[in-house]
XYZ file of C-alpha atoms in Angstrom:
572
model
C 77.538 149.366 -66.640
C 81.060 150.897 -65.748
C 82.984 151.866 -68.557
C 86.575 151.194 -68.708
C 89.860 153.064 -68.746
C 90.652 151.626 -72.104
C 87.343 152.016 -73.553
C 86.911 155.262 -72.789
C 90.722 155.619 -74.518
C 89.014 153.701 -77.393
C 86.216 156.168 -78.026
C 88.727 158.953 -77.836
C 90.781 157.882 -80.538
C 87.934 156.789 -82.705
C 86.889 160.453 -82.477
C 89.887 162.004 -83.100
C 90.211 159.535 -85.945
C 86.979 160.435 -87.554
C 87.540 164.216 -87.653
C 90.683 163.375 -89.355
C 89.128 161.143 -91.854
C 86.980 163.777 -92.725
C 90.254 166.576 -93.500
C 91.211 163.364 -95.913
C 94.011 161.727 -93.668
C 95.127 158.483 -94.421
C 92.631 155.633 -92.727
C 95.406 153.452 -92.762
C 97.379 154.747 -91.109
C 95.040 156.249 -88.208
C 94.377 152.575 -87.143
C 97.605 150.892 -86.680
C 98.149 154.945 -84.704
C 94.795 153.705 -82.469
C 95.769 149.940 -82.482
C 99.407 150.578 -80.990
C 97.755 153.437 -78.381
C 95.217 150.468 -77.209
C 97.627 148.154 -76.886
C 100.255 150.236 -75.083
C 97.537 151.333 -72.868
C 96.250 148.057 -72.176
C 99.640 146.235 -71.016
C 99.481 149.210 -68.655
C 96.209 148.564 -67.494
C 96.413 144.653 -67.393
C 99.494 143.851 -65.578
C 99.361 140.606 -63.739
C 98.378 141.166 -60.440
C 101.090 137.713 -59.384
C 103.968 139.835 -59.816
C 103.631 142.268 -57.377
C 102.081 139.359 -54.425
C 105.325 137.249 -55.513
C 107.527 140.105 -54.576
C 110.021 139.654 -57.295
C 111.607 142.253 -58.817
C 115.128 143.402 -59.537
C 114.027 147.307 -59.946
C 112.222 149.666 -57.457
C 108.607 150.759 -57.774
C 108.532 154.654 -58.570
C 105.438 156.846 -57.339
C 104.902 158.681 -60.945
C 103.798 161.428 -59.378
C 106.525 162.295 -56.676
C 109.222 160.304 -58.123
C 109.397 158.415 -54.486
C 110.786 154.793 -54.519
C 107.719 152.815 -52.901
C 109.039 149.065 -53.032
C 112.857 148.319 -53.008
C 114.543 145.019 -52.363
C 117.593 145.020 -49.607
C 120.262 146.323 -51.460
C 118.241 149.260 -52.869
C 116.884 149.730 -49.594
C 120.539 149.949 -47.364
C 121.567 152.460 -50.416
C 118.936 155.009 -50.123
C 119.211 154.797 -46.595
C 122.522 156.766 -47.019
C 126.226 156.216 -45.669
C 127.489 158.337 -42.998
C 127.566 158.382 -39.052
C 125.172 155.446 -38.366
C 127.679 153.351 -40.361
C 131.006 154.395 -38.679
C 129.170 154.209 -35.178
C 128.856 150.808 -36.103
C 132.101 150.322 -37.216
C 133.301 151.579 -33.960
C 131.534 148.644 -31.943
C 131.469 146.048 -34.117
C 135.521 146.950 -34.173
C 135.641 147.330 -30.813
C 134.332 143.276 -30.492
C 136.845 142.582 -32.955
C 139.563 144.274 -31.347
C 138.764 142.548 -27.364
C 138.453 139.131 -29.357
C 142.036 139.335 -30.803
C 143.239 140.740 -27.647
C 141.899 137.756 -25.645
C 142.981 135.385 -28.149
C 146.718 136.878 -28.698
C 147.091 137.525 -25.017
C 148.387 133.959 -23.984
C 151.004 134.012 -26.119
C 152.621 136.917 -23.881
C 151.993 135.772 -20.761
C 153.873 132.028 -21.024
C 157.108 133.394 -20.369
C 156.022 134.837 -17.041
C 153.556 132.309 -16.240
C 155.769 129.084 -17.210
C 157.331 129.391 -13.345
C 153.599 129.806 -11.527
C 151.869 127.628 -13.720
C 154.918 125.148 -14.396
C 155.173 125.060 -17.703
C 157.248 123.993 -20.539
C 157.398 123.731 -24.321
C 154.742 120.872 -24.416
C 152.072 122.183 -21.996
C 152.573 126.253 -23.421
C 151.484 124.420 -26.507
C 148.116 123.345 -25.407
C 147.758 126.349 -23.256
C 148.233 128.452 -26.397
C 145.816 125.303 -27.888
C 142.807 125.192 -25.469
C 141.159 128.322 -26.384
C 141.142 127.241 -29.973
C 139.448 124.099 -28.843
C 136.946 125.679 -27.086
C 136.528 128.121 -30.000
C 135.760 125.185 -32.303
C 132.663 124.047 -30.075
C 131.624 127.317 -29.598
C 131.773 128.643 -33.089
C 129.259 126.108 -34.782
C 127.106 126.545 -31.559
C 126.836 130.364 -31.639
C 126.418 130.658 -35.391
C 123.793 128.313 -35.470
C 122.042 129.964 -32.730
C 122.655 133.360 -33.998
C 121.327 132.504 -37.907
C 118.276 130.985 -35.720
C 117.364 133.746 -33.134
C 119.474 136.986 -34.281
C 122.909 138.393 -34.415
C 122.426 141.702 -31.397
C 121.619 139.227 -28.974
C 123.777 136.714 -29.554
C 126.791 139.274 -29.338
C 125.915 140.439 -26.330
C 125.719 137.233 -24.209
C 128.899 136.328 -25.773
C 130.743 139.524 -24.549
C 129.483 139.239 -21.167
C 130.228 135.548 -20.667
C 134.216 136.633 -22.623
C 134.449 138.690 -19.832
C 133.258 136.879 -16.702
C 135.653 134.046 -17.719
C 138.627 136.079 -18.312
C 138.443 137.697 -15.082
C 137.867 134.106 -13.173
C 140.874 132.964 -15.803
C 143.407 135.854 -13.870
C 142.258 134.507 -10.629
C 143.562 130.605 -11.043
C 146.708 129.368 -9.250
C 147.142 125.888 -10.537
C 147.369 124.927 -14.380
C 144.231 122.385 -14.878
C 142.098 125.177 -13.368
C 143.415 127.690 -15.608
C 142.987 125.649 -18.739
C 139.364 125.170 -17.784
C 138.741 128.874 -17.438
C 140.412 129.273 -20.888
C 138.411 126.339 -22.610
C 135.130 128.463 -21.196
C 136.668 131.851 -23.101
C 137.153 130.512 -26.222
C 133.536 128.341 -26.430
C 132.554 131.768 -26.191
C 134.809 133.722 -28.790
C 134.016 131.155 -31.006
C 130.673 132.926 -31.566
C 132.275 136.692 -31.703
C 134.029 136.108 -34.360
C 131.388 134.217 -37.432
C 128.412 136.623 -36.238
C 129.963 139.937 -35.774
C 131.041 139.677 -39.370
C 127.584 138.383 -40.504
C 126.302 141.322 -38.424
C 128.525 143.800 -39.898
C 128.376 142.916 -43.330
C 124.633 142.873 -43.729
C 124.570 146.763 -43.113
C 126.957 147.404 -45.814
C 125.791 148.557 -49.513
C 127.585 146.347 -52.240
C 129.770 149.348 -53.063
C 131.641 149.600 -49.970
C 131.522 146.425 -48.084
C 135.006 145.338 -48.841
C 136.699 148.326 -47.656
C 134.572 148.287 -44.771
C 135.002 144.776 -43.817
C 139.001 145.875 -44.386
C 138.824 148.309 -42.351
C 136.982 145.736 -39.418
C 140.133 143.429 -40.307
C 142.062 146.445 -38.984
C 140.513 146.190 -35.548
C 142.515 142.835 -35.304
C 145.940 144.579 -35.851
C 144.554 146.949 -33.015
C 143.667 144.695 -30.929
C 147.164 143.138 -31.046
C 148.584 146.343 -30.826
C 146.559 147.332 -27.561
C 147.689 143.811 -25.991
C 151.503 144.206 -26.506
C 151.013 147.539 -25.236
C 149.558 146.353 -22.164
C 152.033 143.353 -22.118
C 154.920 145.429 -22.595
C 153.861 148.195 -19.827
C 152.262 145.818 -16.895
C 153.970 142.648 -17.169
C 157.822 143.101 -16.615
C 156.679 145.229 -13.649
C 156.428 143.804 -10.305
C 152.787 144.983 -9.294
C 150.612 142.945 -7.747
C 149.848 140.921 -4.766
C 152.001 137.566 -3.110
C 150.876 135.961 -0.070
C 152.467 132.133 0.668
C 148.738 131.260 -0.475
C 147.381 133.317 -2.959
C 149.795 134.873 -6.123
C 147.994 138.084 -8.087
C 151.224 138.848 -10.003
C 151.624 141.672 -12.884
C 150.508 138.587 -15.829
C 147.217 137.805 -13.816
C 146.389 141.996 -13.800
C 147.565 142.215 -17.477
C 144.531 139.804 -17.665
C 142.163 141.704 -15.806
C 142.724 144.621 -17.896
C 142.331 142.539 -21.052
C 138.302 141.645 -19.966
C 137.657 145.382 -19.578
C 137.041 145.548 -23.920
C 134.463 142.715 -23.659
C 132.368 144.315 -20.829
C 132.462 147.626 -22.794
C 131.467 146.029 -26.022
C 128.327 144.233 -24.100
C 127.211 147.705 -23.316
C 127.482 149.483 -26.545
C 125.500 146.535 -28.486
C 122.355 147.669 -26.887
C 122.441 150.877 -28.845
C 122.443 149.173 -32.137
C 119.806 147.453 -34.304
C 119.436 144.032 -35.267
C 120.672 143.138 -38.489
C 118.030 144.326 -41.329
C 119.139 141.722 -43.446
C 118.431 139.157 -40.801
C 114.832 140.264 -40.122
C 114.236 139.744 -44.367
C 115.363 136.283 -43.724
C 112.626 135.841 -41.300
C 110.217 137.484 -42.899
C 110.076 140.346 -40.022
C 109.452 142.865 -43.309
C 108.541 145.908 -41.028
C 110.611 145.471 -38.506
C 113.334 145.606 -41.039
C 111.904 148.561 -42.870
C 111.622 150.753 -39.220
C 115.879 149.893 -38.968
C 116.234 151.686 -42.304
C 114.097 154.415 -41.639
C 116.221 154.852 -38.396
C 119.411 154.674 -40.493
C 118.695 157.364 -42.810
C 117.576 159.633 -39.812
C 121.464 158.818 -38.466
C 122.747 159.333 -41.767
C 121.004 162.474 -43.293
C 119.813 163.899 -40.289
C 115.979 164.168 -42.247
C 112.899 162.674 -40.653
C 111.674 159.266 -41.149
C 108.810 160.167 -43.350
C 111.249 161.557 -45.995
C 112.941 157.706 -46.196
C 111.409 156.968 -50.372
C 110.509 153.553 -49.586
C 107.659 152.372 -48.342
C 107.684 148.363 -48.827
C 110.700 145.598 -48.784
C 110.474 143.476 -51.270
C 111.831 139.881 -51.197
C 113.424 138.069 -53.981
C 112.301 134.636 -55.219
C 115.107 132.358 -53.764
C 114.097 133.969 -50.565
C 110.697 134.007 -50.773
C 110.622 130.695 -51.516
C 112.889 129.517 -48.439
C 110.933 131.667 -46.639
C 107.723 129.539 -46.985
C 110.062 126.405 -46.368
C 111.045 127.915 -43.067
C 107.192 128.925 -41.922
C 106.019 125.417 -40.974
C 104.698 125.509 -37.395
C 106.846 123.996 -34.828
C 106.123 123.975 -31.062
C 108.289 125.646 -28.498
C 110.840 128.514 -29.335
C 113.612 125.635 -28.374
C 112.237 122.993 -31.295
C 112.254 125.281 -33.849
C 115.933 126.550 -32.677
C 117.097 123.447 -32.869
C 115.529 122.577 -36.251
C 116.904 125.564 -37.531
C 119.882 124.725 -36.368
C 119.816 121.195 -37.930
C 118.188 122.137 -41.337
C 121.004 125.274 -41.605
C 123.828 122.505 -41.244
C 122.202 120.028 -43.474
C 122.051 123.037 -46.262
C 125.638 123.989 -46.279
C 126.667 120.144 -47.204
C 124.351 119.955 -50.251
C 124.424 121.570 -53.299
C 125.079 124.232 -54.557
C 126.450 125.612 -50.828
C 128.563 122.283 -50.210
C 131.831 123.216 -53.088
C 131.478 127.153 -51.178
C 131.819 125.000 -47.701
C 134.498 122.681 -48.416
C 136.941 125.472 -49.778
C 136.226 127.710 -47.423
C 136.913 124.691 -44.360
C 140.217 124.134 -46.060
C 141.498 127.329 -46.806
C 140.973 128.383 -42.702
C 142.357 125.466 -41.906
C 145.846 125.725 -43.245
C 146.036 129.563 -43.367
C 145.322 129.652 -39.781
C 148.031 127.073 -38.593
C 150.216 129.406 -40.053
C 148.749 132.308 -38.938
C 148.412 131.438 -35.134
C 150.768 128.995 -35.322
C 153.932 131.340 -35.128
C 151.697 134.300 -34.115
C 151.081 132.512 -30.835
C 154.936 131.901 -30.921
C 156.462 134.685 -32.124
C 156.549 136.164 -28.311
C 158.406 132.993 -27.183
C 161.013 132.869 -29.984
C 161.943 136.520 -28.987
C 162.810 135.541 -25.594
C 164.576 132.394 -26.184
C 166.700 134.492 -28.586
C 167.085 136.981 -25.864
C 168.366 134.481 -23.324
C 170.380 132.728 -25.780
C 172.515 136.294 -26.535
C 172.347 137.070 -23.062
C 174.597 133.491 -22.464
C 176.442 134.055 -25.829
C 176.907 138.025 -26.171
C 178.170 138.452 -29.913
C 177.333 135.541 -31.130
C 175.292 134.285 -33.802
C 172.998 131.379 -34.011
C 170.097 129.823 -36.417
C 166.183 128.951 -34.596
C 167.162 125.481 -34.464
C 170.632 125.816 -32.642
C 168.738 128.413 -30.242
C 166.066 126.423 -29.247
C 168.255 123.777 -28.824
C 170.112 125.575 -26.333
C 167.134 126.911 -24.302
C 165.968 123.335 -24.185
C 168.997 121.074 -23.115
C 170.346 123.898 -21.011
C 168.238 127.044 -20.677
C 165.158 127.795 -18.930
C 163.091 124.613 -20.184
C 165.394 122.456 -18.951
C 165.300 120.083 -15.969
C 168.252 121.572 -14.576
C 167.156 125.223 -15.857
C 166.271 127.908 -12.933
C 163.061 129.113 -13.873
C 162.716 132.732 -14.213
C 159.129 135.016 -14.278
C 161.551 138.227 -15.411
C 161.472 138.715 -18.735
C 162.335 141.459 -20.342
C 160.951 144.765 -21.675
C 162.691 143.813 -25.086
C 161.113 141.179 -25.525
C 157.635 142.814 -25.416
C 158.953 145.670 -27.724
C 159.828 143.497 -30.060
C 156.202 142.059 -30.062
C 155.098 144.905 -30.298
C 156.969 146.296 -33.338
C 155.750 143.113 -34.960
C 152.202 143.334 -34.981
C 152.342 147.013 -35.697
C 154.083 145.914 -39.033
C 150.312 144.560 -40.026
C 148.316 148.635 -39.799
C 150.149 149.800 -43.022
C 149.422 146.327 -44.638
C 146.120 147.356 -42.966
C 145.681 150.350 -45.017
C 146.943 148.974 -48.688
C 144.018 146.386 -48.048
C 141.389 149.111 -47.296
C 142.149 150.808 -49.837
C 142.631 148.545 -52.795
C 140.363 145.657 -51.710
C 137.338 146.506 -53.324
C 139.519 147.594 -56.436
C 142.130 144.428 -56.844
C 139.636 142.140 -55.677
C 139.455 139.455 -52.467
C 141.677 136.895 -54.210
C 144.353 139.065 -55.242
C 145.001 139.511 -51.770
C 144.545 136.300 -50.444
C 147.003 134.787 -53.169
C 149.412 137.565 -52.597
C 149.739 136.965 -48.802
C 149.649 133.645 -48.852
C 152.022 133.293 -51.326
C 154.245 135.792 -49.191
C 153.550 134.527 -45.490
C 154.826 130.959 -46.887
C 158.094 132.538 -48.027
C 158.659 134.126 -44.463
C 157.847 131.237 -42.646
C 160.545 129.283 -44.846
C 162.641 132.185 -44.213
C 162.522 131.419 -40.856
C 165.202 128.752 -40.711
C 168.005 131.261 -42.268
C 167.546 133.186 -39.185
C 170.823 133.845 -37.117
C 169.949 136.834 -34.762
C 167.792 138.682 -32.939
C 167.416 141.474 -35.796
C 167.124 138.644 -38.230
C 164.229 137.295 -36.426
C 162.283 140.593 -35.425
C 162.517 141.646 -40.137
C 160.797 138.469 -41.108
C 158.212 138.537 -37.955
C 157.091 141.925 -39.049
C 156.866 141.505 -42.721
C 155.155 137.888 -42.024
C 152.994 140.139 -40.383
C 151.961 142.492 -42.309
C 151.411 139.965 -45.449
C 149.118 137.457 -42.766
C 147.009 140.478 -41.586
C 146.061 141.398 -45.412
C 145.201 137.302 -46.531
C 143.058 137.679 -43.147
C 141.307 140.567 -44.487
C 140.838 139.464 -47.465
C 139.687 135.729 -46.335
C 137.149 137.347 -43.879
C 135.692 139.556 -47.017
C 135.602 136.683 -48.742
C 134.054 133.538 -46.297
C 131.247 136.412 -45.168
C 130.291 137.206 -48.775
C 130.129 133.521 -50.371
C 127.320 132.462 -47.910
C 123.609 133.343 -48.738
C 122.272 135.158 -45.443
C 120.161 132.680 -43.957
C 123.244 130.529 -43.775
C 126.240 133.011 -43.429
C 126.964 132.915 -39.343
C 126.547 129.118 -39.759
C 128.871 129.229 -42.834
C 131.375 131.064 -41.221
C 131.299 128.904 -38.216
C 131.520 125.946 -39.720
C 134.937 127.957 -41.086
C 135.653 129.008 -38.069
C 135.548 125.608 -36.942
C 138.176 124.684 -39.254
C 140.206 127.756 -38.465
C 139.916 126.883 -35.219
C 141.124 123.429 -35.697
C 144.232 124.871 -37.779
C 145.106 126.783 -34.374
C 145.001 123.931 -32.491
C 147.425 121.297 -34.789
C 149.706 124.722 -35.167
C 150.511 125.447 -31.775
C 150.757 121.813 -30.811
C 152.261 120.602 -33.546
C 155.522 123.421 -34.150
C 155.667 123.383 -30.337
C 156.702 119.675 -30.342
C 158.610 120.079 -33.135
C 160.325 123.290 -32.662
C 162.003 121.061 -30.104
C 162.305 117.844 -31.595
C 162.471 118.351 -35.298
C 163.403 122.155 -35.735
C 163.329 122.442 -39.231
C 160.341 120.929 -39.757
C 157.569 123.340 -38.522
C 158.778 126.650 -41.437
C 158.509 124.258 -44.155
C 155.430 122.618 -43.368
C 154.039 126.212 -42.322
C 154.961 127.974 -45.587
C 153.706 124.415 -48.163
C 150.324 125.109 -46.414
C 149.629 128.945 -46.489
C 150.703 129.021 -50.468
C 148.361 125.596 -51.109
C 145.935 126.855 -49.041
C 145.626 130.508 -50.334
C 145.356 129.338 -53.806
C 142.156 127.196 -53.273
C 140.298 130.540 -53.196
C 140.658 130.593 -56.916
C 137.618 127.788 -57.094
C 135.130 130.578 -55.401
C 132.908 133.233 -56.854
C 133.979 136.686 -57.409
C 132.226 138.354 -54.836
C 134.016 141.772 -55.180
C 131.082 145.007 -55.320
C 128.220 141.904 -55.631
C 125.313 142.092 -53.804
C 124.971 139.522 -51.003
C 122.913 136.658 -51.642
């Protein structure tokens, strides 16, 4: 017969016990001293064996001899992999996607007032010019994030950079309108996936403790990205490169273009040099491949070896664990079990808990980005009909309204109008001054987003960006115009920090690039009715559009009072 630990702890004690009792100590006492030893050493001995097979635990296993963590859960695991060079690598790409998504996205808006005379143009078809790559956005983004919460984030990115690309280069290469707006539907069904999984992506390599500044800081990337297009705009269209044959135009606009793919083909490369998300591979249950990515991080970040990384097992928590076994059930055919995932992700974000996190977060995208890209898209445009307007009437002053009015009835966009491709350089530097207003708004949010919080922010800008776009109809100059584009802004570009902090964090991950698709979706849609909709009236109804604009961003912005704090929490 074996004799166990705790027996053999028994007889110890009993021993000691008896030698005592013989010096006269107090028998009392030496058995409540032997019944507390037994039972200490027993809940040692006897812990229940479920605990460890059901992989829940908040706290990571320690080796008592080497003081090594064994078992850690994610965000234990992403810690003690360190924070250093793999993670600003990574911010370099996954910046870099941001940046050629913003630059593709922004770049219409400088090229109408060349192309209006190649493409014939005017106020009504700019609109849905500016509109059709938010349309195709909006089918792409629920597509690509379902897809990418279904088969992985790495892959996903890079057949979305390559197909960018390929249809901005075709895009450059049109010479009638309908053509054109096909290439540009094709672009956006495939930005609509850049933008939901690259911050899923991102996000799920960042510790609790510095995601918000982080996912700041890949907010900044969009202020570059508009920065590097009005560069670009501003040096290669007013020029007269290019190539004009009676039947084929390649004019300065179409190269500006070509230059603007050249971001998405790098970015296609430089994804094959990364991981795929660990977080992801939890979600799937892919354990070891997940624990090999963290091993690799902490060789990036501390420059050790791979056998110094302390742990040694992922552990996964319940509500994982148990959606885990919900997601095992065999299906046939890697195509079925997309497409279920795809269905069964969707279905989740409309039930509760997840449905309140999905309706707020579909309205607040919604209005904050028709204000957003609805005079972003425009703020080009305004500067030159403000620019032809003085040019007509040096010295004097006028209001939006009495401007566009002008350039309507008897400027450029009229019927009688001569159309003119020269616009210029002014025009461009004014664009330009005005998104660069947005990198020290930029910084403030990098700096004190993970201290004042995702909603501070997002009130604060919203708040702000609505009293600029009212602002907008006291207007009454050039300089006038150019102040409240910049400061409008510089407030947008922090509420879209802070919004994209706080749509990626809300979503658990096996529904986060669905989540924010679904957002996207709605963002999308918010382009869409605010290019359209203060194109037509800009003309028609000039007052209206500011108003409308500013009621929305302020309503809007405040919704995000109804979600979670999510500021330094772990993701879910």
């Amino acid at each position: 017969m074996v004799e166990s630990d705790s027996d053999t702890n028994i007889s110890k004690h009993c021993n000691v016990t008896d030698d005592r009792l013989k010096n006269g100590g107090s028998k009392e006492l030496e058995l409540k001293n032997i019944s507390a030893q037994i039972n200490s050493n027993s809940r040692s001995d006897l812990t229940p064996p479920t605990l460890e097979a059901s992989h829940i635990k908040e706290k990571s296993l320690k080796d008592p001899e080497k003081g090594h963590n064994l078992k850690a859960d994610f965000e234990e695991a992403i810690e003690l992999a360190g924070y250093g060079r793999f993670h600003y690598i990574l911010l370099a790409i996954c910046g870099l996607v941001s940046t050629s998504e913003e630059m593709d996205v922004i770049s219409m808006s400088f090229i109408l007032p060349s192309a209006q005379c190649d493409l014939n143009l005017n106020t009504q078809t700019k609109g849905w010019l500016n509109s059709i790559i938010f349309i195709g956005m909006m089918v792409g983004a629920y597509a690509w994030g379902s897809v990418a919460d279904s088969l992985g984030r790495k892959k996903v990115l890079i057949v979305i950079s390559v197909m960018n690309a390929m249809c901005i280069v075709a895009s450059s290469f049109c010479q009638t309108y309908a053509l054109f707006m096909i290439f540009r539907f094709l672009n956006g069904a495939a930005l609509g996936g850049s933008g939901p999984v690259i911050w899923s992506y991102f996000a799920e390599f960042q510790p609790k403790s510095k995601r918000g500044s982080m996912l700041s800081f890949m907010a900044a990337f969009w202020t570059l990205g508009n920065l590097f297009v009005a560069g670009l705009a501003w040096l290669i269209i007013p020029s007269s490169i290019g190539l004009y044959t009676p039947y084929f135009i390649y004019n300065s606009w179409r190269i500006f273009l070509l230059v603007c793919s050249l971001p998405s083909f790098l970015v296609a490369a430089l994804l094959l040099y990364l991981p795929e998300s660990p977080k992801f591979l939890l979600s799937q249950g892919r354990n070891e491949e997940a624990l090999a990515i963290f091993r690799g991080i902490y060789v990036t970040n501390t420059g050790k070896s791979k056998e110094l990384y302390p742990v040694k097992e992922l552990l996964i928590d319940a509500k994982l664990q148990i959606e885990l076994e919900s997601t095992t059930k065999p299906i046939k055919g890697k195509c079925m079990t997309m497409l279920a995932d795809i269905a069964d992700n969707s279905k989740q974000l409309f039930m509760s808990p997840i449905l309140k996190f999905t309706i707020i977060s579909i309205t607040i995208n919604f209005t904050f980005h028709i204000g957003y890209y609805g005079l972003m898209m425009w703020f080009p445009e305004l500067f030159n009909r403000f620019d032809e307007y003085s040019r007509n009437h040096p010295g004097e002053e006028a209001s939006v309204c009495e401007v566009t009015k002008y350039v309507v009835n008897s400027g450029s966009h009229s019927d009688s109008g001569v159309c003119s491709a020269k616009i210029p350089s002014t025009v461009f530097m004014e664009s330009l001054i005005t998104v660069a207003s947005a990198l020290p708004a930029n910084i403030i949010a990098v700096i004190g987003m993970d201290r004042l919080g995702r909603k501070f922010f997002l009130v604060f800008s919203t708040v702000s960006a609505g009293l600029c776009s009212a602002g907008m109809f006291f207007v009454y100059n050039k300089t006038h115009n150019l102040v409240v584009s910049a400061v409008f802004s510089g407030v947008i570009s922090c509420g879209n920090a802070a919004l994209d902090c706080l749509i990626t964090e809300v979503f658990p991950t096996q529904l986060r690039a669905t989540g924010v698709a679904i957002s996207m979706v709605a963002a999308r849609l918010g382009g869409i009715i605010g290019n359209v909709v203060i194109a037509t009236l800009l003309d028609m109804y000039c007052p209206a559009p500011t108003f409308i604009v500013a009621i929305l961003l302020a309503g809007g912005g405040l919704m995000c009072l109804f979600l979670p704090n999510t500021t330094r929490t772990a993701l879910s």
